Short mmCIF file of C-alpha atoms and ligand atoms in Angstrom, two decimals:
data_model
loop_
_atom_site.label_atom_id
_atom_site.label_comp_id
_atom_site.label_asym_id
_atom_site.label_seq_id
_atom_site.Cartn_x
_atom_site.Cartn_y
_atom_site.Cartn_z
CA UNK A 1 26.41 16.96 -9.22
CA UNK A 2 26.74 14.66 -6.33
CA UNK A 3 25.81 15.32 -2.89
CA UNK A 4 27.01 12.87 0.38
CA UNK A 5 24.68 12.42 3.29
CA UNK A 6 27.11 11.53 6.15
CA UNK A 7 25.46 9.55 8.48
CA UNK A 8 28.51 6.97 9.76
CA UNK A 9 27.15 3.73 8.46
CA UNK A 10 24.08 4.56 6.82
CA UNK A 11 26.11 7.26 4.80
CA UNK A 12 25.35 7.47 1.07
CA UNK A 13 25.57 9.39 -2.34
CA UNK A 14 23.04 11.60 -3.82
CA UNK A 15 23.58 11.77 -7.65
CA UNK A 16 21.23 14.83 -9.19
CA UNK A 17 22.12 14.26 -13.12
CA UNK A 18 20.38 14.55 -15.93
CA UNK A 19 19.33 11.16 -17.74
CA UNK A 20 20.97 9.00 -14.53
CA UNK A 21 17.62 7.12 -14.62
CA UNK A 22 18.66 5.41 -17.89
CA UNK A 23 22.09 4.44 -16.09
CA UNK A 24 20.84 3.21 -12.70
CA UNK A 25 23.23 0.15 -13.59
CA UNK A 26 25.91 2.53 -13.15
CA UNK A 27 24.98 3.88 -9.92
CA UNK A 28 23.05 1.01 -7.92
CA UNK A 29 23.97 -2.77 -7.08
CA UNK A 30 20.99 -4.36 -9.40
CA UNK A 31 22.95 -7.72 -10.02
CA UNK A 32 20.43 -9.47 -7.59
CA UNK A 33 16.73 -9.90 -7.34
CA UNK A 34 15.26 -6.68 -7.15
CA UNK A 35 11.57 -5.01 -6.56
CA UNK A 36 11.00 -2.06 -8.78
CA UNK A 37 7.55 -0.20 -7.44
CA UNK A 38 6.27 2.31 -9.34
CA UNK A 39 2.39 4.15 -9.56
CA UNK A 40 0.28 4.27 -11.85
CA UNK A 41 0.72 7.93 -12.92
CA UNK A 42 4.57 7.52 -13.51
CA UNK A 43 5.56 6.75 -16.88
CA UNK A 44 5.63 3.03 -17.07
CA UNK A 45 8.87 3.37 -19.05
CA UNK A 46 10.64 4.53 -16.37
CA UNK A 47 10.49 1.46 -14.22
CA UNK A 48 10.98 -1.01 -17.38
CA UNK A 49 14.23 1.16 -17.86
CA UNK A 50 15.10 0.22 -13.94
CA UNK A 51 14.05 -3.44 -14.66
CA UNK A 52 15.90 -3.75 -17.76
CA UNK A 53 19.56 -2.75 -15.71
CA UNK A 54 18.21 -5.55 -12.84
CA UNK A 55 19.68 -9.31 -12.74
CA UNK A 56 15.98 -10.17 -11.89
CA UNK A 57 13.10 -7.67 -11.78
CA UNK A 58 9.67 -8.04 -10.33
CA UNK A 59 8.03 -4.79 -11.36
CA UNK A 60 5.40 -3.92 -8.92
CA UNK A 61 2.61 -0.77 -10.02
CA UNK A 62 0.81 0.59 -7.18
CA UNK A 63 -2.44 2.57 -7.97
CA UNK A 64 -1.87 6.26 -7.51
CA UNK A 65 -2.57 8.48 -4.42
CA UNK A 66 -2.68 8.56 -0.60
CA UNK A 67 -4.54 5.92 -0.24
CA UNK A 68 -1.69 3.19 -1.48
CA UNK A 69 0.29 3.92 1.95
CA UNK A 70 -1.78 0.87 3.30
CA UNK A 71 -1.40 -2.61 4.87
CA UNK A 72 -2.50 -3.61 2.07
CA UNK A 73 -0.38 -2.39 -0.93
CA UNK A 74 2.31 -3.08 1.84
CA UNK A 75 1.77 -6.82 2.04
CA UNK A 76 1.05 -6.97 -2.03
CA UNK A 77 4.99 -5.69 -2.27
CA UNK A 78 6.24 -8.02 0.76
CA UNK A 79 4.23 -10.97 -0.80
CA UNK A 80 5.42 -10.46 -4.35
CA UNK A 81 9.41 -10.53 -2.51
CA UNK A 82 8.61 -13.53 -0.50
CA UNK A 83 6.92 -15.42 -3.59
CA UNK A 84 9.91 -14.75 -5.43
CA UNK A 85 12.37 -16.02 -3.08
CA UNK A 86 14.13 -12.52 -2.13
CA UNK A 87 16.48 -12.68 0.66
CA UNK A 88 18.36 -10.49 2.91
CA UNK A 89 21.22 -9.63 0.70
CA UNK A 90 18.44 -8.62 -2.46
CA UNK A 91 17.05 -4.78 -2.72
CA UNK A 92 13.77 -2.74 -3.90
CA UNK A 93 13.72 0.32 -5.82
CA UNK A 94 11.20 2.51 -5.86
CA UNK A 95 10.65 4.94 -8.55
CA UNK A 96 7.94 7.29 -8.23
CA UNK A 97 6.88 10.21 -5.96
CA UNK A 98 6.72 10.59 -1.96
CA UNK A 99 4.16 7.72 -2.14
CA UNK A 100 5.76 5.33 -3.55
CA UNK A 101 8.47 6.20 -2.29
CA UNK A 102 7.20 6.05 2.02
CA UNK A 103 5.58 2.43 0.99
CA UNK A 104 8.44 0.87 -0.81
CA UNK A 105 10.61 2.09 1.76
CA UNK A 106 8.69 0.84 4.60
CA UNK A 107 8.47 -2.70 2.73
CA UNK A 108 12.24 -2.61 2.76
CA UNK A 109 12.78 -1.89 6.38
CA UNK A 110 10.63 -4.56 7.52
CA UNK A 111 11.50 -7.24 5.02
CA UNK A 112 13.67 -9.95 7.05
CA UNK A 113 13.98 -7.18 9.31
CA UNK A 114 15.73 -4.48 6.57
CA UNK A 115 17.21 -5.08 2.90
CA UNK A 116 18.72 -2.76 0.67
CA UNK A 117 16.16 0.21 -1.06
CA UNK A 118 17.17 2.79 -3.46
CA UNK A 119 15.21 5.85 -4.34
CA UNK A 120 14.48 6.94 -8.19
CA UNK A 121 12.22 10.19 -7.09
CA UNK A 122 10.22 11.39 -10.23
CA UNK A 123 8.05 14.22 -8.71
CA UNK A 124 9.67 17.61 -8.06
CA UNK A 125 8.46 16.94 -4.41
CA UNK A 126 10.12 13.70 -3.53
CA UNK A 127 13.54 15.43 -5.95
CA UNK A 128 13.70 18.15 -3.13
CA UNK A 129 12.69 16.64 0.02
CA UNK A 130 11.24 13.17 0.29
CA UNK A 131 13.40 10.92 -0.94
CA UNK A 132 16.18 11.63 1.57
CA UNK A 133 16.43 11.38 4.70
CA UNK A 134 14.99 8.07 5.45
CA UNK A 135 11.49 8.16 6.85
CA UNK A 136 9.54 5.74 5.23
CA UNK A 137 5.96 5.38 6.82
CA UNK A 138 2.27 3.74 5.89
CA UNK A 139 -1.41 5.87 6.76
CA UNK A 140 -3.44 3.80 9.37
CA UNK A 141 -6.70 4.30 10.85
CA UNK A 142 -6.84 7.42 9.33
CA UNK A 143 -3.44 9.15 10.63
CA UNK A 144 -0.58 9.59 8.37
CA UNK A 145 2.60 8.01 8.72
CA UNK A 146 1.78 6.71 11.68
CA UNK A 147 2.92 3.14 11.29
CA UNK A 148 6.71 3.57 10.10
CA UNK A 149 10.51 3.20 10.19
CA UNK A 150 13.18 5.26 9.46
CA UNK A 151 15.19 3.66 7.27
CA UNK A 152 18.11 5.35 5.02
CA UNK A 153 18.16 4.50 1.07
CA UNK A 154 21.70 3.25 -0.07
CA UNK A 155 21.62 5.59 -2.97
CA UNK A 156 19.10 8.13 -4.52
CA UNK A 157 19.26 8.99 -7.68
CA UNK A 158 17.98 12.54 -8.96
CA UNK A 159 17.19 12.94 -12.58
CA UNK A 160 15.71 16.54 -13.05
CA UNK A 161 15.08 15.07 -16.53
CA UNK A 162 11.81 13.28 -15.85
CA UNK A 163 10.19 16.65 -14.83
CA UNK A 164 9.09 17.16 -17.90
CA UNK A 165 6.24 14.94 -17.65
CA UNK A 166 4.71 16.38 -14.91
CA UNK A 167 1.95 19.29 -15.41
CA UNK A 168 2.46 22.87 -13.85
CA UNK A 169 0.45 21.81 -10.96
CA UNK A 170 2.52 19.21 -9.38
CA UNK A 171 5.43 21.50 -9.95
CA UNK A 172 4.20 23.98 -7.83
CA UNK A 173 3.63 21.17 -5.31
CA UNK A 174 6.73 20.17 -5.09
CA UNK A 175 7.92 24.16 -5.05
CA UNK A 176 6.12 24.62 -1.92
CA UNK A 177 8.43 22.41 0.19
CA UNK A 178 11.71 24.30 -1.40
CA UNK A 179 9.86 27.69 -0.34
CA UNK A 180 9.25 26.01 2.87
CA UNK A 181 13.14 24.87 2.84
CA UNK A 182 14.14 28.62 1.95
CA UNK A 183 12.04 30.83 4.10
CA UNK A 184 13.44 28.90 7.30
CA UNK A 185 17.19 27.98 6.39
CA UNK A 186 18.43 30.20 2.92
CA UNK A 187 17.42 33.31 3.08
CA UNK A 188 19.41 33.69 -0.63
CA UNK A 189 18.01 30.81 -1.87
CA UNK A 190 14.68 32.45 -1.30
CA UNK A 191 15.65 36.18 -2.90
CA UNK A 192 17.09 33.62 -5.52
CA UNK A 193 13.44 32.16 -6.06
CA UNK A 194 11.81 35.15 -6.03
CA UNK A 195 13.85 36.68 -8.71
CA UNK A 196 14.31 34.25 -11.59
CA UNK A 197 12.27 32.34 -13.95
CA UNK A 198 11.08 29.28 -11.47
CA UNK A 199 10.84 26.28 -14.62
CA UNK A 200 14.22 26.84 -16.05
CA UNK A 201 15.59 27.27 -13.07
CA UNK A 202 14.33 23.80 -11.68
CA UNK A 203 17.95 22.09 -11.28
CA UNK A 204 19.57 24.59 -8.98
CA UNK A 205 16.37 24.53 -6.80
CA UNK A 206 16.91 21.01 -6.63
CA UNK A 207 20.38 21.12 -5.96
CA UNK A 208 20.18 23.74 -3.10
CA UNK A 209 17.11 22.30 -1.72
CA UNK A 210 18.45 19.43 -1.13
CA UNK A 211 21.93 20.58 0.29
CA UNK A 212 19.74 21.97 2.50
CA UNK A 213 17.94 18.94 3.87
CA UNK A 214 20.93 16.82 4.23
CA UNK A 215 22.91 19.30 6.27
CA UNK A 216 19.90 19.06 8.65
CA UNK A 217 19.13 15.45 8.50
CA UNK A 218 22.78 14.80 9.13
CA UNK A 219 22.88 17.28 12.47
CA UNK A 220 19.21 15.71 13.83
CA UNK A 221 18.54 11.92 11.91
CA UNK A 222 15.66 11.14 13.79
CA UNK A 223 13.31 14.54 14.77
CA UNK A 224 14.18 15.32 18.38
CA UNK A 225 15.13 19.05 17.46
CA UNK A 226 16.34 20.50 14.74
CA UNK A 227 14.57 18.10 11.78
CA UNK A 228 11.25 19.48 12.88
CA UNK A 229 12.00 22.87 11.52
CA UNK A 230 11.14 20.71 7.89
CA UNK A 231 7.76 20.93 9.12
CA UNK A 232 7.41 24.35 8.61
CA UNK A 233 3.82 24.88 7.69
CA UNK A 234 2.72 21.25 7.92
CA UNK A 235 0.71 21.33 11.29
CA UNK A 236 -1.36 23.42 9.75
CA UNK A 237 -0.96 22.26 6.01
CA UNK A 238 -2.01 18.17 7.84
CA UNK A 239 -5.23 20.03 9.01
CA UNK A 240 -5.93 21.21 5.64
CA UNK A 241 -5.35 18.30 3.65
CA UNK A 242 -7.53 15.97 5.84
CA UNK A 243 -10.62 18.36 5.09
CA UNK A 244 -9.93 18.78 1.57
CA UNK A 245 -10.25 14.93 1.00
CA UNK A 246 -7.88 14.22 -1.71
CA UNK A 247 -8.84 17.49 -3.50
CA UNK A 248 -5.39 19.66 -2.74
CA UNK A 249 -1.69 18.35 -2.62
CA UNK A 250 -0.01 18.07 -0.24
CA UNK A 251 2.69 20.84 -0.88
CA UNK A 252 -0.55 22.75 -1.56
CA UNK A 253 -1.51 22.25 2.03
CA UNK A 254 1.82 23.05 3.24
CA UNK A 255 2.04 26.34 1.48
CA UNK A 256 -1.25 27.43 2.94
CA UNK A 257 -0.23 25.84 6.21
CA UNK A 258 3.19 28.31 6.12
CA UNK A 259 1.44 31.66 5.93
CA UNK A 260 -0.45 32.07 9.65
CA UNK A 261 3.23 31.17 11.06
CA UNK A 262 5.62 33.90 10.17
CA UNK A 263 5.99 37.68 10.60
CA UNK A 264 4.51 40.22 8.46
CA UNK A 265 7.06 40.86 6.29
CA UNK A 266 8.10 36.95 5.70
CA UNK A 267 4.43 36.70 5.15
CA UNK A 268 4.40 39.16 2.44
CA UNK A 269 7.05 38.10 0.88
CA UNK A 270 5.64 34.43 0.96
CA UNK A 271 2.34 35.39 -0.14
CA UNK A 272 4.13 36.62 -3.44
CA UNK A 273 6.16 33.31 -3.77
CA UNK A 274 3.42 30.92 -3.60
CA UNK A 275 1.09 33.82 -6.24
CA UNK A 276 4.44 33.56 -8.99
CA UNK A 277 5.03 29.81 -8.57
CA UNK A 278 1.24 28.89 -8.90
CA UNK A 279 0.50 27.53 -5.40
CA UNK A 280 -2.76 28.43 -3.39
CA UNK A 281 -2.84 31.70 -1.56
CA UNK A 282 -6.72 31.29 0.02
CA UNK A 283 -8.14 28.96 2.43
CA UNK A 284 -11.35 27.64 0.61
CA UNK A 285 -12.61 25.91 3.72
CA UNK A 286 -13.64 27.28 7.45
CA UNK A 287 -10.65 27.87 9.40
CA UNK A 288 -13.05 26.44 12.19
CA UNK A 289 -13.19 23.34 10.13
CA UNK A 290 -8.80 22.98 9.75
CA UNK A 291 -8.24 23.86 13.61
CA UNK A 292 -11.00 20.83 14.40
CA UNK A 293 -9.36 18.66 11.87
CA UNK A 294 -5.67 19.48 13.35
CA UNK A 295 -7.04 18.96 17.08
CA UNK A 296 -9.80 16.74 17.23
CA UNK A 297 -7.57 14.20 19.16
CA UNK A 298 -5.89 16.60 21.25
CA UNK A 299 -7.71 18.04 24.66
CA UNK A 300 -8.60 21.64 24.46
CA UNK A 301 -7.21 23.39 27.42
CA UNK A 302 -3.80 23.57 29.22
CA UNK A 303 -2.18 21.29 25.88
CA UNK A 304 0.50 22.64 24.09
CA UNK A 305 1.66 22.30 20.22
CA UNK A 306 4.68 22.69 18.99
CA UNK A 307 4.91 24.68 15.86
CA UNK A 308 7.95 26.49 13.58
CA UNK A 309 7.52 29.93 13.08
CA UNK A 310 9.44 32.08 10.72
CA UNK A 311 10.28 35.79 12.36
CA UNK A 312 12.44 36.68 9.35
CA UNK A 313 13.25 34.26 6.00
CA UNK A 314 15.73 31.91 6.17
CA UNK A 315 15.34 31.94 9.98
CA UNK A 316 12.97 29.85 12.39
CA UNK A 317 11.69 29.65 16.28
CA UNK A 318 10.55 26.30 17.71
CA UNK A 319 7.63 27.87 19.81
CA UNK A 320 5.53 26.06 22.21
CA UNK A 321 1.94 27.57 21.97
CA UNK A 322 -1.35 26.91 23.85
CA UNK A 323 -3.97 25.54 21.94
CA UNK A 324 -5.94 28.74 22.91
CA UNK A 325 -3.48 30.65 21.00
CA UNK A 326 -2.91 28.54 18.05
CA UNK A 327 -6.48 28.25 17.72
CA UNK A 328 -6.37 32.20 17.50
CA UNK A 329 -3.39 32.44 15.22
CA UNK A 330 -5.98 29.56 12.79
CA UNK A 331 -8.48 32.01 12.67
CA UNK A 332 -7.24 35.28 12.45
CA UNK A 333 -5.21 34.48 9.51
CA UNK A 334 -8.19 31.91 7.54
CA UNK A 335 -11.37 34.51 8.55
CA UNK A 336 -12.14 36.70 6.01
N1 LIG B 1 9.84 15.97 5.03
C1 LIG B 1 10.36 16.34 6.28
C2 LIG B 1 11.41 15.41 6.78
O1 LIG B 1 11.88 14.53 6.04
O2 LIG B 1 11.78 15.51 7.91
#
């Protein structure tokens, strides 16, 4: 199945099929020098497969984790492409999960000032939501993405195949942002999830999940309205994940993030979502501790947050709330 983001000239194909990996000839323009980054947890195979379609491959394996969308794994991939005499009209690949895929991306928007990348997602999470759409970003000083470019792929390619490497765990991270996907834009996708088996069920997830995103991305490219519904539970989810130190995921975060900001019912019905697919339920820190951790750079009084809020699945509200209030909202639904 193939899937077209319209976005005039920074358009391009989605192609979610089974063993494309092996094929990437097929699909992608590798007749030139190109950089393949990949992490340490992906099977290395799956890169030498990449390398072996390529006219000339520098494989580049970044160590896994957060903590690789730095300066300095940045300037390892822009140094191996300069070394190696890569021009403008050469391309990088990255094949991998959302980290891999943010750096590599980033390297290719600044490169001579923007070559050619292609995404090969490999983690459910990066499948449904990461690899399109075209923000690619580094962590610095301690904030996420806060160094970055958006910058579309020419081509991702989706092979659902691959999945079955990954343990249960990062399945259910990657699960979290297709909940998150269906409880603000598809209400049937979400009766969908809640009725069938989740693994064998993994490809039409995909497929809608990412149907999903595009239609969005294509309406609101760059997050002045509508894209920020996609950060359904993340506010929250960012606070989490800063004081678990490395310790949750991130869709982990995000499904925890997802349940103070919706209605009773949607939360019910969320609440039994993340229980069948695995994910996190409970809070295991202070919700004191995640409302610092979300504000600790904002001023307390009179400043607002934005924040999605689900009244009903598979429909959202932009709300503007005071910190006074979201602070309440943080606490009534982490305090036991
Ligand atoms: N992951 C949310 C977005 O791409 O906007």
């Amino acid at each position: 199945m193939n899937l077209h983001m319209n976005l005039d000239s920074d358009s391009y194909d989605i192609i979610i099929d089974h063993g494309c990996l092996a094929k990437a000839d097929e699909h992608l323009a590798l007749d030139r020098k190109v950089l393949v980054v990949t992490d340490a947890g992906v099977p290395a195979r799956y890169a030498k497969n990449v390398a072996c379609c390529c006219k000339e491959a520098y494989i580049v394996t970044i160590p896994q984790g957060e903590g690789s969308k730095s300066f300095e794994t940045l300037q390892t991939l822009l140094a191996t492409m300069l070394k190696n005499g890569f021009s403008r009209t050469d391309c990088v690949v990255a094949v991998g999960g959302g980290v891999v895929g943010d750096l590599s991306g980033f390297a290719a928007a600044t490169f001579m000032r923007g070559i050619d990348f292609y995404n090969i997602p490999t983690t459910l999470l990066s499948m449904v939501d990461s690899s399109i759409g075209g923000k690619t970003a580094i962590n610095f000083s301690g904030v996420k993405n806060c160094i970055g470019a958006f910058h579309q792929p020419k081509k991702v390619l989706v092979d659902p195949s691959v999945l079955h490497t990954l343990p249960d765990r990062q399945i259910a991270n990657g699960l979290a942002e297709a909940i998150k996907m269906a409880a603000t834009f598809d209400a049937d996708l979400f009766t969908w999830i809640e009725q069938n088996e989740i693994k064998s069920s993994l490809d039409t997830i995909i497929a809608r999940s990412l149907a999903i995103k595009k239609n969005v991305v294509e309406q609101d490219e760059k997050e002045s309205g509508l894209r920020r519904v996609l950060n359904f539970g993340h506010t929250i989810g960012h606070g989490i994940e800063s004081c678990a130190m490395g310790n949750l995921y991130h869709g982990e975060c995000v499904a925890l993030g997802m349940l103070p900001m919706c209605a009773p019912e949607a939360k019910k019905r969320i609440l039994n979502v993340l229980k069948k697919t695995g994910l996190p339920t409970e809070l295991c820190f202070d919700a004191s501790e995640v409302f610092e951790a979300i504000t600790h750079d904002k001023k307390r009084d009179g400043e607002h947050l934005r924040i999605v809020y689900v009244p009903e699945i598979g429909s959202y509200e932009i709300k503007k709330v005071t910190i006074k209030e979201f602070e309440h909202t943080v606490k009534e639904a982490f305090t036991k």
